[in-house]
C-alpha positions as a printed NumPy array, in Angstrom:
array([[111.692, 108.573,  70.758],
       [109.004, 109.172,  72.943],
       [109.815, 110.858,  76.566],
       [106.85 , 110.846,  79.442],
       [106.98 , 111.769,  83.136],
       [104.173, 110.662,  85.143],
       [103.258, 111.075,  88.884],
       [103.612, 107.917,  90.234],
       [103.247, 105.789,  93.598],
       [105.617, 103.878,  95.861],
       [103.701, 100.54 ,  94.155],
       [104.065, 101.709,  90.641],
       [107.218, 103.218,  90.776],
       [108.565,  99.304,  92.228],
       [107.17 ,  97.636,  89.42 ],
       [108.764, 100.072,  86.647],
       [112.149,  99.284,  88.789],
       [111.331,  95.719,  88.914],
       [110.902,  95.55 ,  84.953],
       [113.943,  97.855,  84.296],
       [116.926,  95.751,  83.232],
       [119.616,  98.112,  84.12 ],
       [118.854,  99.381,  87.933],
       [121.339,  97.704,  89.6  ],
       [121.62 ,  98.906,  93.124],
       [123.567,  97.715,  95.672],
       [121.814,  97.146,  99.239],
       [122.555, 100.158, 100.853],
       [121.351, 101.984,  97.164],
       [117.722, 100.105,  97.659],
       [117.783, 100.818, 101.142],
       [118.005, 104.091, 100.646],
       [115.894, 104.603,  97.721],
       [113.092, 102.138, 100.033],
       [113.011, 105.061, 102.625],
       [113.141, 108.093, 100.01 ],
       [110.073, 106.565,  98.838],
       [108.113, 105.925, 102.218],
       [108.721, 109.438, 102.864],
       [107.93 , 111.502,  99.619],
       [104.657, 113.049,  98.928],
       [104.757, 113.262,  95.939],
       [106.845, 110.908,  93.047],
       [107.167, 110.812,  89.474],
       [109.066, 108.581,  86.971],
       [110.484, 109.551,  83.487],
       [110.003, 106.841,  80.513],
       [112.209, 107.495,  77.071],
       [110.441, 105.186,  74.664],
       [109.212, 102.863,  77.643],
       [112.392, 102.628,  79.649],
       [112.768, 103.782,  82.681],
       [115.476, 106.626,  83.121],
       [114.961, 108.225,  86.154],
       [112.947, 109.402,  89.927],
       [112.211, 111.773,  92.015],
       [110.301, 113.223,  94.913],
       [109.665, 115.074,  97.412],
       [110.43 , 114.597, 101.297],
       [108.339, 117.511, 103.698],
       [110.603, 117.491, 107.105],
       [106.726, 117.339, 108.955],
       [103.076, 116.751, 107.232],
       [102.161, 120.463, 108.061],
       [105.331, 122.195, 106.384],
       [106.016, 124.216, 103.381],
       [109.25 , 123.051, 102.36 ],
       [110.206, 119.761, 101.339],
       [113.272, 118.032, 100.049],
       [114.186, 116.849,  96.698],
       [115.535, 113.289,  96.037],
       [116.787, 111.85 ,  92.113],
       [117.867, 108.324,  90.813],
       [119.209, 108.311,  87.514],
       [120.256, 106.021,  85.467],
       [123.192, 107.218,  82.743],
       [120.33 , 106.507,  79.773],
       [119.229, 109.592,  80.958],
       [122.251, 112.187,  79.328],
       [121.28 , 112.833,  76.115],
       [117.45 , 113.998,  77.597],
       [118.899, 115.515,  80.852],
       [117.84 , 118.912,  80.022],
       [114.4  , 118.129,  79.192],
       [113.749, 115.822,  82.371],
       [115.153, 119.038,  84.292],
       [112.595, 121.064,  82.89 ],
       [109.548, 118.202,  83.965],
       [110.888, 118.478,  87.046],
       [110.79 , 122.234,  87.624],
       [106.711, 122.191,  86.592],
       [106.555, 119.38 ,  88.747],
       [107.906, 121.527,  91.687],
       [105.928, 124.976,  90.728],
       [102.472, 122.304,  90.784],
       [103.691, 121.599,  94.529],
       [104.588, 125.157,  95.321]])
């Protein structure tokens, strides 16, 4: 088992959805994962042994603020590794602090 996070952008991060076999989301799902995406700054991606398990970013309200909110798509591969994919995602949020 090999687990990797990478940053990502909104081009990549369509082709590793593209190629994943089990995202199914309805239209209102890629509608609002489309926009997540056009907003975020920043996006990374999270591989266990190649397949894609889950997302997330992060949305700043204006270009110029300090805050910024945090989106997530999962898929349910993602369980048994949830604790370590939280922990990628808390360096990934100190690195944008």
């Amino acid at each position: 088992m090999r687990v990797s996070v990478s940053k990502v952008d909104r081009v990549d991060l369509n082709k590793i959805l593209a190629r994943a076999s089990s995202v199914n989301l309805d239209d209102q799902g890629k509608t609002i994962l489309d926009n997540c995406m056009r907003m975020t700054s920043s996006m990374w991606a999270g591989l266990v042994s190649g397949e894609f398990v889950c997302a997330w970013g992060l949305i700043p309200p204006t270009i110029l603020s300090d805050r910024a909110y945090l989106w997530l798509y999962t898929k349910e591969s993602i369980e048994p590794h949830e604790f370590l994919f939280i922990r990628y995602s808390q360096i990934a949020i100190q690195e944008m602090l």
